[in-house]
mmCIF file of the C-alpha atoms, coordinates in Angstrom:
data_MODEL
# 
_entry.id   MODEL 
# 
loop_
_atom_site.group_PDB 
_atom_site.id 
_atom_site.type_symbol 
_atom_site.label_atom_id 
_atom_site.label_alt_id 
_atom_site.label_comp_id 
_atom_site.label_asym_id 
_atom_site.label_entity_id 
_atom_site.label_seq_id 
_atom_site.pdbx_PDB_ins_code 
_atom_site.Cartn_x 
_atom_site.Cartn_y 
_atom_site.Cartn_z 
_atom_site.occupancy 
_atom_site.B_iso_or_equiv 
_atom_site.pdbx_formal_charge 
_atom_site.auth_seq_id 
_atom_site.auth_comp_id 
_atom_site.auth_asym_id 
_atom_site.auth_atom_id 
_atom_site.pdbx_PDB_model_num 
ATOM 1   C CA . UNK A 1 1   ? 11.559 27.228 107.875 1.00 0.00 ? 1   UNK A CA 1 
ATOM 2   C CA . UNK A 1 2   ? 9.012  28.525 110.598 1.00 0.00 ? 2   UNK A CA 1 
ATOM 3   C CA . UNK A 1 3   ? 5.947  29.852 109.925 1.00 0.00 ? 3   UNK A CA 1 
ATOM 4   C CA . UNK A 1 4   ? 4.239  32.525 111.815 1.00 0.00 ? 4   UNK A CA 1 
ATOM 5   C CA . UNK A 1 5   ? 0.339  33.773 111.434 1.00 0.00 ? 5   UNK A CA 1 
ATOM 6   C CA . UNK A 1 6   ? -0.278 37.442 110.577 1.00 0.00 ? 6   UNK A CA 1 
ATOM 7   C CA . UNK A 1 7   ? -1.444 39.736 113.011 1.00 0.00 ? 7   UNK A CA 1 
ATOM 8   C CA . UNK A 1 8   ? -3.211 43.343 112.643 1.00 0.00 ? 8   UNK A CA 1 
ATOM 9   C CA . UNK A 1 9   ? -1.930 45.956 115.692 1.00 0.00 ? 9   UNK A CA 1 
ATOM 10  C CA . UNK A 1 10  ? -5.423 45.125 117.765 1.00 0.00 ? 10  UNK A CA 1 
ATOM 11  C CA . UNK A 1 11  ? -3.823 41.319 117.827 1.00 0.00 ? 11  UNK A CA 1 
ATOM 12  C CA . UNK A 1 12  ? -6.564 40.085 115.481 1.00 0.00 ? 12  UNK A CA 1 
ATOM 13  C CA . UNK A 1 13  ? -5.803 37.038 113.139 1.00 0.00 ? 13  UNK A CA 1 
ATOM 14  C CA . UNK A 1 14  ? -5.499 38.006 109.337 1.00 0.00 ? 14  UNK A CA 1 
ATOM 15  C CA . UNK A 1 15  ? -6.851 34.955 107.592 1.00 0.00 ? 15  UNK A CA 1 
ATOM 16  C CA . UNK A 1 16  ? -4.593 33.129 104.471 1.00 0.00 ? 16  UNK A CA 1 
ATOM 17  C CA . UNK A 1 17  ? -1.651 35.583 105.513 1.00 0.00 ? 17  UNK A CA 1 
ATOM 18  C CA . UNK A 1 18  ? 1.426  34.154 106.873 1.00 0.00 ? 18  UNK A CA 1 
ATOM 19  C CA . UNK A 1 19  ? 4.991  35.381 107.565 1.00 0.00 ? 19  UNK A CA 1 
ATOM 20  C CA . UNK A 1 20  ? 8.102  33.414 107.923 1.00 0.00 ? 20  UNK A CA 1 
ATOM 21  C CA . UNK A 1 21  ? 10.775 34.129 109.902 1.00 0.00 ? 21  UNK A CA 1 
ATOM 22  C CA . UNK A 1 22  ? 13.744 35.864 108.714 1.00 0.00 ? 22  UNK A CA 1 
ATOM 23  C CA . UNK A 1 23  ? 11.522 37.643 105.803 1.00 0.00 ? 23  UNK A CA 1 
ATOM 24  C CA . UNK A 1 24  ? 10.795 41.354 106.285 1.00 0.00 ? 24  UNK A CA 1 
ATOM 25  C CA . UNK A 1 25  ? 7.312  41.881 107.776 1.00 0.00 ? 25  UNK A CA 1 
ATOM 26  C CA . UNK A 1 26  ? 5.178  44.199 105.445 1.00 0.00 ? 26  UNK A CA 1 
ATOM 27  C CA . UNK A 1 27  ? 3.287  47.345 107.123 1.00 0.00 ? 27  UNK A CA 1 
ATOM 28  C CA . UNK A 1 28  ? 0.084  46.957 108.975 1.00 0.00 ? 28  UNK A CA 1 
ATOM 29  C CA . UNK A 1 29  ? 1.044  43.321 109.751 1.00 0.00 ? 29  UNK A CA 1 
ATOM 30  C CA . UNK A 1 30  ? 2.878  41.658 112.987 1.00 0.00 ? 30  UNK A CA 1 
ATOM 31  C CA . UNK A 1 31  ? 3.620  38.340 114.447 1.00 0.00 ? 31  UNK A CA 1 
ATOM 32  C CA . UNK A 1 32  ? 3.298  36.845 117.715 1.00 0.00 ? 32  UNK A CA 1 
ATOM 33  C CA . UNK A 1 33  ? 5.377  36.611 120.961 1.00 0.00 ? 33  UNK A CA 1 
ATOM 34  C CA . UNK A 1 34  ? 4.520  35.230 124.184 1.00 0.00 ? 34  UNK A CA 1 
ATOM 35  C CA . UNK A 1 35  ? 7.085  35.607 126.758 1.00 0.00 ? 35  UNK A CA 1 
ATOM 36  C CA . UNK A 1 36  ? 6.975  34.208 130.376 1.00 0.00 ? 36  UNK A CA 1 
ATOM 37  C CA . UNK A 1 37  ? 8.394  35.830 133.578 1.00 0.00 ? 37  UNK A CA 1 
ATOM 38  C CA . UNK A 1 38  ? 8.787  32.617 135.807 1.00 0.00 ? 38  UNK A CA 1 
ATOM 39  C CA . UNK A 1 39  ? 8.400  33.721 139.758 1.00 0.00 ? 39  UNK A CA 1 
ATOM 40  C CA . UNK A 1 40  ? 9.283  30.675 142.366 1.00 0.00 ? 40  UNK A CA 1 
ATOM 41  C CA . UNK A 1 41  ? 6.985  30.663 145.460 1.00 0.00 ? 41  UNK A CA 1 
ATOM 42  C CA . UNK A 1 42  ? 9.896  31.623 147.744 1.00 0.00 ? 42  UNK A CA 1 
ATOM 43  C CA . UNK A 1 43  ? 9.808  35.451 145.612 1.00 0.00 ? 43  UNK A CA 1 
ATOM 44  C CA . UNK A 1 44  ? 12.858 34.690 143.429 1.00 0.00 ? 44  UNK A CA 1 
ATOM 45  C CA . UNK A 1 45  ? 12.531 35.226 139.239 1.00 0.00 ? 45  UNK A CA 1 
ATOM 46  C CA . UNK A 1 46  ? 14.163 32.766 136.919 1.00 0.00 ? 46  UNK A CA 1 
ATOM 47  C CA . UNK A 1 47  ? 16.637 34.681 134.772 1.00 0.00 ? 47  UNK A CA 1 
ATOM 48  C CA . UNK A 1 48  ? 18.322 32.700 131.514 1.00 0.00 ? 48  UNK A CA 1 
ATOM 49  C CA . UNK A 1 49  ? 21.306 33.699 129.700 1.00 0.00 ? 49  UNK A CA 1 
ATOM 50  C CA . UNK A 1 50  ? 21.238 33.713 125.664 1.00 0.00 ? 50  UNK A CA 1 
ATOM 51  C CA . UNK A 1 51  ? 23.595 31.674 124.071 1.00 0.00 ? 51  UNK A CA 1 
ATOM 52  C CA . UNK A 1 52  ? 26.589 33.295 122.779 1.00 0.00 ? 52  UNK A CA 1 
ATOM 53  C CA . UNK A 1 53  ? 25.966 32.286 119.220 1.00 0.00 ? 53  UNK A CA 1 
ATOM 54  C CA . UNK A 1 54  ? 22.461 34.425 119.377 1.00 0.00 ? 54  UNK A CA 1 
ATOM 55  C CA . UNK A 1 55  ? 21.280 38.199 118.983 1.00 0.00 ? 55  UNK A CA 1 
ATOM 56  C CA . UNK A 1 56  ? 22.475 39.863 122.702 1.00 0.00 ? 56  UNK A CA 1 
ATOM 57  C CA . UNK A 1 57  ? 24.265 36.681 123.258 1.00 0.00 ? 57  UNK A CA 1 
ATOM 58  C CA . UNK A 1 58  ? 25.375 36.314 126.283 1.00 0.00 ? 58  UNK A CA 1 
ATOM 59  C CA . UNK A 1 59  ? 23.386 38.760 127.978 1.00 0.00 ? 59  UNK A CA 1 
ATOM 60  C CA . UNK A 1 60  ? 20.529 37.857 130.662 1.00 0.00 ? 60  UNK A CA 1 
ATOM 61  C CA . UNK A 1 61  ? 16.451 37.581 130.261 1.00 0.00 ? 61  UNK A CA 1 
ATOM 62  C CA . UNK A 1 62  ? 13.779 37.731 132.568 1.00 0.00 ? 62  UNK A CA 1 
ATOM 63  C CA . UNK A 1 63  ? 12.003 35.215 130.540 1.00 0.00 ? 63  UNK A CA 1 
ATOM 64  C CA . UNK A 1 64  ? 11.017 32.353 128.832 1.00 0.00 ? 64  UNK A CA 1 
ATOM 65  C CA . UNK A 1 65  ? 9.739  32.655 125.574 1.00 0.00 ? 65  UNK A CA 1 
ATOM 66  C CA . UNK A 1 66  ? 9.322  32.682 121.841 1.00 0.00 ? 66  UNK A CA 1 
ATOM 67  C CA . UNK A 1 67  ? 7.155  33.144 118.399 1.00 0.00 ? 67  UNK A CA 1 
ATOM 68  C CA . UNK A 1 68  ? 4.257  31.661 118.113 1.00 0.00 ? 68  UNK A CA 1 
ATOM 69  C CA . UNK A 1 69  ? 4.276  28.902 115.411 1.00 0.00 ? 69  UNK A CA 1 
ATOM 70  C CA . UNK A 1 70  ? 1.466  28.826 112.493 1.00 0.00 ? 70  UNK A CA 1 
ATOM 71  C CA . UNK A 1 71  ? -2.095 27.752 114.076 1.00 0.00 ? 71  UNK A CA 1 
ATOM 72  C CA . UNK A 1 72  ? -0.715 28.676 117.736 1.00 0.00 ? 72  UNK A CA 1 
ATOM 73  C CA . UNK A 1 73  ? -2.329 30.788 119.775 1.00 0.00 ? 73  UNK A CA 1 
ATOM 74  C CA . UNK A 1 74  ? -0.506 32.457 122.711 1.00 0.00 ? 74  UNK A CA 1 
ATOM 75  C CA . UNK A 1 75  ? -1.296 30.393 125.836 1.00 0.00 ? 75  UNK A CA 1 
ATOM 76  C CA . UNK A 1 76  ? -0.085 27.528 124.047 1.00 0.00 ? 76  UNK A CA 1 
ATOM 77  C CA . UNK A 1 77  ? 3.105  29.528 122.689 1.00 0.00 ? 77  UNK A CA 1 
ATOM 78  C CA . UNK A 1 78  ? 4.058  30.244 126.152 1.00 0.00 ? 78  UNK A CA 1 
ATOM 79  C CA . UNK A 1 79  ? 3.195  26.323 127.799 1.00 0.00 ? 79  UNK A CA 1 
ATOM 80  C CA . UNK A 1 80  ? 5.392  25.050 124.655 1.00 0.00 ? 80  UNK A CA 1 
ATOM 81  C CA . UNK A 1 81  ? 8.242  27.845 125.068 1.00 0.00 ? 81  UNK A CA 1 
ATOM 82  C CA . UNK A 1 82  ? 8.764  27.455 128.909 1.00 0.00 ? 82  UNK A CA 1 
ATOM 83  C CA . UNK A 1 83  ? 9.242  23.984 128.381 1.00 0.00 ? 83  UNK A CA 1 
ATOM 84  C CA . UNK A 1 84  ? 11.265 24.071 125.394 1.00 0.00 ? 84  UNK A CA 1 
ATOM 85  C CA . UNK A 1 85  ? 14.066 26.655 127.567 1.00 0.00 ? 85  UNK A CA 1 
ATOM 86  C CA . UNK A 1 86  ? 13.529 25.847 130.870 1.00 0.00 ? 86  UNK A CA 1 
ATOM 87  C CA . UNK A 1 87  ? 12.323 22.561 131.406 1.00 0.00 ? 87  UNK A CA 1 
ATOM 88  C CA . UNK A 1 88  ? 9.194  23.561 133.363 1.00 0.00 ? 88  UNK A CA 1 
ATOM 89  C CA . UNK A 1 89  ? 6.041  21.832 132.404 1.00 0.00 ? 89  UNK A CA 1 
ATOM 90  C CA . UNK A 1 90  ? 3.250  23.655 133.492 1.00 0.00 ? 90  UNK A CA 1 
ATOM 91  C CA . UNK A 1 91  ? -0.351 25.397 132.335 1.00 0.00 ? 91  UNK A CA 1 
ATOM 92  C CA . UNK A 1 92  ? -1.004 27.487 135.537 1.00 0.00 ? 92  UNK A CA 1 
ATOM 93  C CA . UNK A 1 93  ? 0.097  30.755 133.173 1.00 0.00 ? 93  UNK A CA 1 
ATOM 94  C CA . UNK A 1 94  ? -1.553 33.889 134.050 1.00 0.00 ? 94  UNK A CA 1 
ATOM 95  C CA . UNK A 1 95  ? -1.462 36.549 131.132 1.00 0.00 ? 95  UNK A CA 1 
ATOM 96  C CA . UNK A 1 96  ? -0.352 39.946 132.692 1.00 0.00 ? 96  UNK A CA 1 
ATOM 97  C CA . UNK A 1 97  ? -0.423 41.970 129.740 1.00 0.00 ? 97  UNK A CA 1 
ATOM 98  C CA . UNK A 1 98  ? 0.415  42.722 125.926 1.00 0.00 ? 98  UNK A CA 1 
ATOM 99  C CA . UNK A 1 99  ? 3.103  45.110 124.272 1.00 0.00 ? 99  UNK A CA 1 
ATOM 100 C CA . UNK A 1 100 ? 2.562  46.223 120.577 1.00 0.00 ? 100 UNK A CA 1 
ATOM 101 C CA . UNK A 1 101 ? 6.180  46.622 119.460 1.00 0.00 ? 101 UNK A CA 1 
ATOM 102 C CA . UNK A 1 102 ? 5.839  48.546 116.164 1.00 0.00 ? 102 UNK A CA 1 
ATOM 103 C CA . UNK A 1 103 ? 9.767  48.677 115.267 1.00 0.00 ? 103 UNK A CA 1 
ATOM 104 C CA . UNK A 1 104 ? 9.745  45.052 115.764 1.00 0.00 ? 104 UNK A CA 1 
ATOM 105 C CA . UNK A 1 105 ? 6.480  44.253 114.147 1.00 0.00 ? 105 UNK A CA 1 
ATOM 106 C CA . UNK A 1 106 ? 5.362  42.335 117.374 1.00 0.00 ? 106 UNK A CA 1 
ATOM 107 C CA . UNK A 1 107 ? 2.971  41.584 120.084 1.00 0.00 ? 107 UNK A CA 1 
ATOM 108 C CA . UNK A 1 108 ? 3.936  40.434 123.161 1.00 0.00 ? 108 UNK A CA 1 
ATOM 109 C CA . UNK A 1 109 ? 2.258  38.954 125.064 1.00 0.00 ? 109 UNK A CA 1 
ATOM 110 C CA . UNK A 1 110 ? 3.162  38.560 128.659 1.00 0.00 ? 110 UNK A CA 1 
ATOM 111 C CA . UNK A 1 111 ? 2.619  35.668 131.316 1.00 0.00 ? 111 UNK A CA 1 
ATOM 112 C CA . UNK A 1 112 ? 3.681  34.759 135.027 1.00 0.00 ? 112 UNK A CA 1 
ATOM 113 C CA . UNK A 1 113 ? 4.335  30.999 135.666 1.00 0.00 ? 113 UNK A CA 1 
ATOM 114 C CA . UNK A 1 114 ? 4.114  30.892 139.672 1.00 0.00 ? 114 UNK A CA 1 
ATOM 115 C CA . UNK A 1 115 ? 5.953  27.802 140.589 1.00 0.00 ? 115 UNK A CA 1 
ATOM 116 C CA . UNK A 1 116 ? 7.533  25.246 143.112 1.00 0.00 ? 116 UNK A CA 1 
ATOM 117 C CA . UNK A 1 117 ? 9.803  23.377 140.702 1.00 0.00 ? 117 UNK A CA 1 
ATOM 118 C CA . UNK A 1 118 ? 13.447 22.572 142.280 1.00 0.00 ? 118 UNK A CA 1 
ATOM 119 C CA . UNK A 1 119 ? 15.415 25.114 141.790 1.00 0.00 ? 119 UNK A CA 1 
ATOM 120 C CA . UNK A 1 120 ? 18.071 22.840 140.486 1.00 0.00 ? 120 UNK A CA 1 
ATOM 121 C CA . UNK A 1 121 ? 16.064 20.871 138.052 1.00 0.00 ? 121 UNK A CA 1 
ATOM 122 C CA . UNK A 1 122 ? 15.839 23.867 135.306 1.00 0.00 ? 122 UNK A CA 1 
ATOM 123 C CA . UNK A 1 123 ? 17.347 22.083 131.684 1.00 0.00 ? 123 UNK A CA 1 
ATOM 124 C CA . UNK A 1 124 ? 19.285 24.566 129.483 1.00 0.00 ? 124 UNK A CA 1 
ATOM 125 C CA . UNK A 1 125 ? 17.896 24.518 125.903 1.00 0.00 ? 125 UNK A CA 1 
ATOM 126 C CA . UNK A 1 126 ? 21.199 23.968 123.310 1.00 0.00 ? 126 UNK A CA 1 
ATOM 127 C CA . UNK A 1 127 ? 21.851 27.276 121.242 1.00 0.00 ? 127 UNK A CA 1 
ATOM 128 C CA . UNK A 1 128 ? 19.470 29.274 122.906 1.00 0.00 ? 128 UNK A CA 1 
ATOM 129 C CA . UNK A 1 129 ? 20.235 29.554 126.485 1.00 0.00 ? 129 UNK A CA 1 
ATOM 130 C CA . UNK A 1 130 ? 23.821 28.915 128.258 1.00 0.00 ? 130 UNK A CA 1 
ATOM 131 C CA . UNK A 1 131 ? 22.723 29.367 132.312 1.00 0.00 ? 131 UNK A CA 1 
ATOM 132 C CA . UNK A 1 132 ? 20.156 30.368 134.795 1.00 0.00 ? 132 UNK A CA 1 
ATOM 133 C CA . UNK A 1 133 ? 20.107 31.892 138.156 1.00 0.00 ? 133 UNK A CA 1 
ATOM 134 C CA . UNK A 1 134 ? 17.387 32.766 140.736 1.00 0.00 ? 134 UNK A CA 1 
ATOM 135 C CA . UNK A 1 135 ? 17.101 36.428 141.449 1.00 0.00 ? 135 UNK A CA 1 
ATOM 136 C CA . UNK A 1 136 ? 15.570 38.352 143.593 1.00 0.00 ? 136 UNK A CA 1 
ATOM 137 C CA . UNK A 1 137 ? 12.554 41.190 142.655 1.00 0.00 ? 137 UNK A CA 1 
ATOM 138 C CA . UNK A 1 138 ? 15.002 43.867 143.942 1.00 0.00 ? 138 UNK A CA 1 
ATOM 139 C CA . UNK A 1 139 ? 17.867 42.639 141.906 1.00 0.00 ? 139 UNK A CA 1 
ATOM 140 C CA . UNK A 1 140 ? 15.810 42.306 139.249 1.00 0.00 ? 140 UNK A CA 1 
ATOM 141 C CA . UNK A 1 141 ? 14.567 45.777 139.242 1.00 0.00 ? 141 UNK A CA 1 
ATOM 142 C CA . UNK A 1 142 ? 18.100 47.319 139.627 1.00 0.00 ? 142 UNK A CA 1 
ATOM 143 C CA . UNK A 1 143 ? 20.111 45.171 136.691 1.00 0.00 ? 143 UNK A CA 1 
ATOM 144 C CA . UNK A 1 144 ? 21.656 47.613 134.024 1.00 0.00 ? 144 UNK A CA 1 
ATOM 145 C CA . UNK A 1 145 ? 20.792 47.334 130.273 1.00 0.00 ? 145 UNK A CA 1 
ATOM 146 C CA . UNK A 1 146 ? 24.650 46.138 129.908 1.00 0.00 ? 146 UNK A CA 1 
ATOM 147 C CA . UNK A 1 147 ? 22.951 42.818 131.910 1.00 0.00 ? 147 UNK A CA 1 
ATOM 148 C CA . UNK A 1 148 ? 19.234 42.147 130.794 1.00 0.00 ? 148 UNK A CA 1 
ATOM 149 C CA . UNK A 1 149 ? 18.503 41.938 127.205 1.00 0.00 ? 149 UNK A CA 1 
ATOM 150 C CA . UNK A 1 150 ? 14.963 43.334 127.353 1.00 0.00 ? 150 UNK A CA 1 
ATOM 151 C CA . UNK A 1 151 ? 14.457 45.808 129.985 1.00 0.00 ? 151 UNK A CA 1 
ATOM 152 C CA . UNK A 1 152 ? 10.497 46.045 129.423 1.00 0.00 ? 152 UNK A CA 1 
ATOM 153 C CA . UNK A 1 153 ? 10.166 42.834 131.907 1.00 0.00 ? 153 UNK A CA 1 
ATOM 154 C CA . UNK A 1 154 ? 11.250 45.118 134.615 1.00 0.00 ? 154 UNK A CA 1 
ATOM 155 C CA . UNK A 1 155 ? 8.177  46.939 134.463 1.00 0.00 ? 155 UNK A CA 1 
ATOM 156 C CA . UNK A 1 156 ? 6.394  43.971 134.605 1.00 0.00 ? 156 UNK A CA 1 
ATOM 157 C CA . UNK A 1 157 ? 8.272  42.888 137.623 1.00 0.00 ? 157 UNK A CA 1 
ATOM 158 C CA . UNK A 1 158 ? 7.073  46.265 139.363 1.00 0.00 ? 158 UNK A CA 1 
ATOM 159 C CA . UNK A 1 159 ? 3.623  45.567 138.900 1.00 0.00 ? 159 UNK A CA 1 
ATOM 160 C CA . UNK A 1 160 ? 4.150  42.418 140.077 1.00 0.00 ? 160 UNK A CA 1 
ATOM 161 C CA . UNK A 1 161 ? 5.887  43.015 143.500 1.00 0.00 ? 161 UNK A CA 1 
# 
């Protein structure tokens, strides 16, 4: 069973409330995301593909990331998640912004990993991810809904560029 910590919609920490995953969320409460668009110094974005077992299976994402266990703040979501799917150990995260999802009861909150890591050395994480490529910013930009899973990187990826 995971365990999440409560959230009001200003991203503040509501004390002895916690939420577990899979149980519906009750109003005025939301849990924690942090997601992490991973550029490589030569300009390309990591993309991973979602398992076929899982939600959008199947289907590409312009990020690393996850829920943010009980006690975890996001920086420390995000250094565990982009390990945990990509392989990539690293705390040189720079937060880029936050999106309040209110029909998924979420905050995101987003970070850019610049990195060197070979290309070749990214480890697939069992029932969550199935492949990774290196894209382009352009390509990025111009991939169809029927492709990337969330489509609210993008305009992350336009700021970015």
């Amino acid at each position: 069973m995971e365990i999440w910590d409560a959230y009001d919609e200003k991203g503040n920490k509501i004390d002895g409330v916690s939420l577990v995953r899979g149980e519906p969320i009750n109003e005025g409460y939301y849990h924690l995301v942090s997601e992490i668009i991973v550029r490589h110094q030569d300009g390309s974005y990591l993309l991973m593909q979602r398992d076929e077992r899982k939600h959008l299976g199947g289907m590409w994402e312009a990020s690393a990331g996850g829920s943010a266990l009980q006690g975890e703040g996001p920086f420390d979501c995000a250094v565990r998640e982009l390990q945990e799917e990509t392989g990539i150990l690293s705390d040189e995260l720079t937060e880029i912004g936050q999106v309040l999802h209110y029909g998924h009861k979420t905050i995101y909150v987003e970070y850019l990993c610049n990195t060197d890591v070979d290309k070749d050395s990214i480890v697939l994480q069992d029932g969550e991810t199935s492949a990774y490529k290196w894209i382009s910013g352009d390509e990025l930009r111009f991939m169809s809904r029927d492709e990337l899973a969330t489509q609210r990187i993008q305009n992350f990826i336009e700021e970015l560029s």
